Amino acid sequence: MENPAGLLPEIHKLHTKLETVREKLDSGPRKIAAQQRILEKKQEELDGCKEKLLELRKSADGKSLQLKTNEAKILDLRAKLNAASSNKEYDIISSQIEADQMANSVLEDEILDALDKVDQGKQDISAAETAIAGQKSQIEETQREVDASRQGLESEAAELESALAEKEAGLPSAVIDQYRRLVSAHGAGALASVENDACTACYAILAPQERVALNVGKILFCRSCGRIMYLEDA
Ligand SMILES: [Zn+2]
C-alpha cells in the first residue's frame, strides 16, 4: 500500500488545478454581472437625458408662449396708442410698448439659446442610446464566450474532483476530518510543501524531529499555521 504522506503532493496539485478551473467557471458570470451593472448605469444616464430634454422643451415652449403673449400685448397697445386722447397718455403707452419690445428681444435670445440646448439634449440621448447598444452587444459576446467554455471547464472540474476523491481515499482516517476542515477553509492552501526545512505557507522552521517524522512518511500539521505539510520528493 502506498505511503499516505506520499499522496499529499498530488492531492495538493489536484486542489490547485481544481481551484483554477473553478475560478474560471466563476469568473464568467462575475464578468457578465459587472457588465450588467455598467449597462444599468448607462440606462439611468439615458433616463436622466430624457428627463432633462423634457425640461428643456418645457422651458423653450414657455418662453415662446410668453413671446406670443407679449406680441399680442404690443398690438393691443399700438391700437390704444392710435386712440390716445392726450400727449401724456401717448407717452405712457409709447414707453410701455418700448419696454415690451425690449423684453421680447431678450426673450428671443433666450428662445434661441433654449432651442440650442434642446438640440444638444437630443444629441446626448442619441449618444446614450448608442452606448447602451454597444454595452448590450458586449454582454451578449461575453455570454457566448462563457457558454462556449462552460461545458469543457465543468467536465475538467469533474475529472479533477474524481481524481482527488481517489487520492483522498488513501489518507488515514486519523487525519481526514482535520484535512476536510482545512480544505473547506483554505482550499488548495490547506496543504503546504516543505522547502529548506520551512513550511512554505508561513515560513516557520521545522524542528529536527519534525523533519525526521516527515522523512519517515508521517503526516504533520504545521505548528504555526496549521496546514498539512509534505515533502515534495516524498
Ligand atoms: Zn505553516
Short mmCIF file of C-alpha atoms and ligand atoms in Angstrom, two decimals:
data_model
loop_
_atom_site.label_atom_id
_atom_site.label_comp_id
_atom_site.label_asym_id
_atom_site.label_seq_id
_atom_site.Cartn_x
_atom_site.Cartn_y
_atom_site.Cartn_z
CA MET A 1 0.00 0.00 0.00
CA GLU A 2 1.18 3.49 -0.87
CA ASN A 3 2.57 5.64 1.93
CA PRO A 4 -0.31 8.10 2.69
CA ALA A 5 2.08 11.05 3.05
CA GLY A 6 3.24 10.30 -0.49
CA LEU A 7 -0.27 11.16 -1.73
CA LEU A 8 -0.05 14.73 -0.45
CA PRO A 9 1.95 16.36 -3.30
CA GLU A 10 -0.52 15.00 -5.87
CA ILE A 11 -3.50 15.97 -3.70
CA HIS A 12 -2.09 19.50 -3.47
CA LYS A 13 -1.60 19.67 -7.26
CA LEU A 14 -5.15 18.45 -7.87
CA HIS A 15 -6.60 21.02 -5.43
CA THR A 16 -4.62 23.79 -7.12
CA LYS A 17 -5.80 22.77 -10.60
CA LEU A 18 -9.37 22.42 -9.38
CA GLU A 19 -9.25 25.87 -7.85
CA THR A 20 -8.04 27.35 -11.14
CA VAL A 21 -10.83 25.63 -13.07
CA ARG A 22 -13.48 26.71 -10.53
CA GLU A 23 -12.14 30.25 -10.65
CA LYS A 24 -12.52 30.23 -14.45
CA LEU A 25 -16.08 28.92 -14.08
CA ASP A 26 -16.94 31.69 -11.60
CA SER A 27 -15.22 34.48 -13.49
CA GLY A 28 -17.60 34.34 -16.48
CA PRO A 29 -20.82 35.09 -14.57
CA ARG A 30 -18.94 37.67 -12.47
CA LYS A 31 -17.78 39.45 -15.62
CA ILE A 32 -21.33 39.43 -17.02
CA ALA A 33 -22.72 40.78 -13.73
CA ALA A 34 -20.17 43.62 -13.82
CA GLN A 35 -21.11 44.43 -17.42
CA GLN A 36 -24.81 44.37 -16.44
CA ARG A 37 -24.15 46.93 -13.70
CA ILE A 38 -22.46 49.19 -16.27
CA LEU A 39 -25.49 48.73 -18.56
CA GLU A 40 -27.88 49.71 -15.75
CA LYS A 41 -25.82 52.84 -15.10
CA LYS A 42 -25.94 53.74 -18.79
CA GLN A 43 -29.72 53.23 -18.80
CA GLU A 44 -30.03 55.54 -15.79
CA GLU A 45 -27.96 58.12 -17.69
CA LEU A 46 -30.33 57.81 -20.66
CA ASP A 47 -33.37 58.30 -18.39
CA GLY A 48 -31.66 61.38 -16.97
CA CYS A 49 -31.05 62.75 -20.50
CA LYS A 50 -34.72 62.19 -21.42
CA GLU A 51 -35.93 63.97 -18.32
CA LYS A 52 -33.56 66.84 -18.99
CA LEU A 53 -34.82 67.14 -22.59
CA LEU A 54 -38.40 67.35 -21.34
CA GLU A 55 -37.41 70.20 -19.01
CA LEU A 56 -35.55 72.00 -21.81
CA ARG A 57 -38.53 71.66 -24.16
CA LYS A 58 -40.91 72.90 -21.48
CA SER A 59 -38.68 75.91 -20.88
CA ALA A 60 -38.41 76.68 -24.63
CA ASP A 61 -42.19 76.31 -25.05
CA GLY A 62 -42.87 78.54 -22.05
CA LYS A 63 -40.66 81.28 -23.45
CA SER A 64 -42.29 81.01 -26.92
CA LEU A 65 -45.71 81.33 -25.35
CA GLN A 66 -44.53 84.35 -23.35
CA LEU A 67 -43.21 85.92 -26.58
CA LYS A 68 -46.57 85.45 -28.33
CA THR A 69 -48.44 86.90 -25.37
CA ASN A 70 -46.15 89.92 -25.35
CA GLU A 71 -46.55 90.41 -29.12
CA ALA A 72 -50.33 90.38 -28.73
CA LYS A 73 -49.99 92.89 -25.91
CA ILE A 74 -47.88 95.17 -28.10
CA LEU A 75 -50.51 95.03 -30.88
CA ASP A 76 -53.12 95.93 -28.32
CA LEU A 77 -51.02 98.83 -27.02
CA ARG A 78 -50.46 100.08 -30.58
CA ALA A 79 -54.22 100.22 -31.08
CA LYS A 80 -54.52 102.17 -27.82
CA LEU A 81 -51.70 104.46 -28.95
CA ASN A 82 -53.65 105.33 -32.10
CA ALA A 83 -56.65 106.17 -29.95
CA ALA A 84 -54.67 108.18 -27.35
CA SER A 85 -56.55 111.26 -26.25
CA SER A 86 -53.66 113.16 -24.66
CA ASN A 87 -49.90 113.59 -25.01
CA LYS A 88 -49.46 112.17 -21.55
CA GLU A 89 -51.42 109.02 -22.40
CA TYR A 90 -49.48 108.75 -25.68
CA ASP A 91 -46.15 108.93 -23.84
CA ILE A 92 -47.19 106.33 -21.26
CA ILE A 93 -48.35 103.86 -23.91
CA SER A 94 -45.23 104.51 -26.04
CA SER A 95 -42.91 103.72 -23.16
CA GLN A 96 -44.91 100.57 -22.37
CA ILE A 97 -44.53 99.42 -25.96
CA GLU A 98 -40.81 100.18 -25.81
CA ALA A 99 -40.41 98.17 -22.59
CA ASP A 100 -42.34 95.23 -24.04
CA GLN A 101 -40.27 95.29 -27.22
CA MET A 102 -37.11 95.26 -25.11
CA ALA A 103 -38.45 92.32 -23.11
CA ASN A 104 -39.27 90.47 -26.32
CA SER A 105 -35.81 90.94 -27.75
CA VAL A 106 -34.37 89.39 -24.55
CA LEU A 107 -36.92 86.57 -24.84
CA GLU A 108 -35.97 85.91 -28.47
CA ASP A 109 -32.33 85.44 -27.45
CA GLU A 110 -33.38 83.16 -24.64
CA ILE A 111 -35.55 81.09 -27.00
CA LEU A 112 -32.65 80.61 -29.44
CA ASP A 113 -30.48 79.54 -26.54
CA ALA A 114 -33.17 77.15 -25.27
CA LEU A 115 -33.56 75.60 -28.74
CA ASP A 116 -29.79 75.07 -28.91
CA LYS A 117 -29.99 73.28 -25.60
CA VAL A 118 -32.86 71.12 -26.89
CA ASP A 119 -30.68 70.11 -29.86
CA GLN A 120 -27.81 69.28 -27.53
CA GLY A 121 -30.20 67.28 -25.36
CA LYS A 122 -31.30 65.22 -28.40
CA GLN A 123 -27.64 64.54 -29.26
CA ASP A 124 -27.00 63.44 -25.66
CA ILE A 125 -29.89 60.99 -25.87
CA SER A 126 -28.67 59.52 -29.12
CA ALA A 127 -25.12 59.15 -27.70
CA ALA A 128 -26.53 57.42 -24.60
CA GLU A 129 -28.60 55.07 -26.79
CA THR A 130 -25.51 54.18 -28.84
CA ALA A 131 -23.56 53.47 -25.65
CA ILE A 132 -26.37 51.20 -24.39
CA ALA A 133 -26.48 49.25 -27.67
CA GLY A 134 -22.69 48.80 -27.51
CA GLN A 135 -22.83 47.59 -23.92
CA LYS A 136 -25.65 45.14 -24.75
CA SER A 137 -23.69 43.60 -27.60
CA GLN A 138 -20.63 43.34 -25.35
CA ILE A 139 -22.71 41.44 -22.78
CA GLU A 140 -24.01 39.10 -25.49
CA GLU A 141 -20.46 38.45 -26.67
CA THR A 142 -19.27 37.67 -23.14
CA GLN A 143 -22.27 35.41 -22.64
CA ARG A 144 -21.38 33.48 -25.81
CA GLU A 145 -17.76 33.10 -24.64
CA VAL A 146 -18.87 31.93 -21.19
CA ASP A 147 -21.34 29.44 -22.66
CA ALA A 148 -18.74 28.11 -25.08
CA SER A 149 -16.18 27.37 -22.36
CA ARG A 150 -18.52 26.23 -19.57
CA GLN A 151 -19.02 22.62 -20.61
CA GLY A 152 -15.29 21.96 -21.06
CA LEU A 153 -14.48 23.53 -17.70
CA GLU A 154 -17.24 21.61 -15.93
CA SER A 155 -16.04 18.27 -17.22
CA GLU A 156 -12.45 19.22 -16.35
CA ALA A 157 -13.61 20.03 -12.81
CA ALA A 158 -15.48 16.72 -12.56
CA GLU A 159 -12.40 14.78 -13.66
CA LEU A 160 -10.21 16.59 -11.13
CA GLU A 161 -12.79 16.00 -8.38
CA SER A 162 -12.90 12.28 -9.02
CA ALA A 163 -9.08 12.02 -9.21
CA LEU A 164 -8.94 13.93 -5.94
CA ALA A 165 -11.51 11.68 -4.26
CA GLU A 166 -9.50 8.66 -5.33
CA LYS A 167 -6.33 10.05 -3.72
CA GLU A 168 -8.15 11.25 -0.61
CA ALA A 169 -9.46 7.75 -0.03
CA GLY A 170 -5.86 6.77 0.73
CA LEU A 171 -5.49 9.30 3.58
CA PRO A 172 -5.56 7.82 7.09
CA SER A 173 -8.86 8.19 8.97
CA ALA A 174 -6.98 9.88 11.85
CA VAL A 175 -6.27 12.98 9.72
CA ILE A 176 -9.23 13.01 7.33
CA ASP A 177 -11.51 15.25 9.46
CA GLN A 178 -8.83 17.83 10.00
CA TYR A 179 -7.93 17.61 6.31
CA ARG A 180 -11.56 18.31 5.32
CA ARG A 181 -11.79 21.27 7.70
CA LEU A 182 -8.57 22.75 6.33
CA VAL A 183 -9.67 22.27 2.72
CA SER A 184 -13.03 23.88 3.32
CA ALA A 185 -11.31 26.86 5.00
CA HIS A 186 -8.31 27.29 2.71
CA GLY A 187 -8.94 25.29 -0.47
CA ALA A 188 -5.63 24.38 -2.09
CA GLY A 189 -3.94 26.46 0.62
CA ALA A 190 -4.78 23.68 3.10
CA LEU A 191 -1.54 21.99 2.07
CA ALA A 192 1.97 23.38 2.07
CA SER A 193 5.19 21.82 0.88
CA VAL A 194 8.31 22.00 3.00
CA GLU A 195 11.33 23.66 1.46
CA ASN A 196 14.65 24.22 3.21
CA ASP A 197 13.09 22.82 6.37
CA ALA A 198 10.42 25.56 6.36
CA CYS A 199 6.64 25.48 5.83
CA THR A 200 6.10 27.29 2.50
CA ALA A 201 2.78 28.74 3.71
CA CYS A 202 4.11 30.57 6.78
CA TYR A 203 7.90 30.07 6.63
CA ALA A 204 8.05 28.58 10.14
CA ILE A 205 11.16 26.44 10.50
CA LEU A 206 10.62 22.78 11.32
CA ALA A 207 12.06 21.25 14.46
CA PRO A 208 14.62 18.50 13.70
CA GLN A 209 12.25 15.78 14.99
CA GLU A 210 9.50 17.10 12.66
CA ARG A 211 11.83 16.83 9.72
CA VAL A 212 12.60 13.25 10.77
CA ALA A 213 8.87 12.49 11.10
CA LEU A 214 8.25 13.83 7.57
CA ASN A 215 11.19 11.79 6.27
CA VAL A 216 9.64 8.59 7.58
CA GLY A 217 6.27 9.40 5.96
CA LYS A 218 4.23 10.80 8.86
CA ILE A 219 1.52 13.35 8.12
CA LEU A 220 2.25 16.55 10.06
CA PHE A 221 0.35 19.79 10.55
CA CYS A 222 2.38 23.00 10.75
CA ARG A 223 2.67 24.15 14.38
CA SER A 224 2.49 27.74 13.23
CA CYS A 225 -0.22 27.92 10.53
CA GLY A 226 -1.91 24.51 10.94
CA ARG A 227 -1.56 23.46 7.31
CA ILE A 228 -0.77 19.91 6.24
CA MET A 229 2.90 19.76 5.38
CA TYR A 230 4.51 17.47 2.86
CA LEU A 231 7.88 16.86 1.26
CA GLU A 232 7.92 17.48 -2.48
CA ASP A 233 10.05 14.36 -3.07
CA ALA A 234 8.26 12.15 -0.55
ZN ZN B 1 2.98 26.86 8.27
#
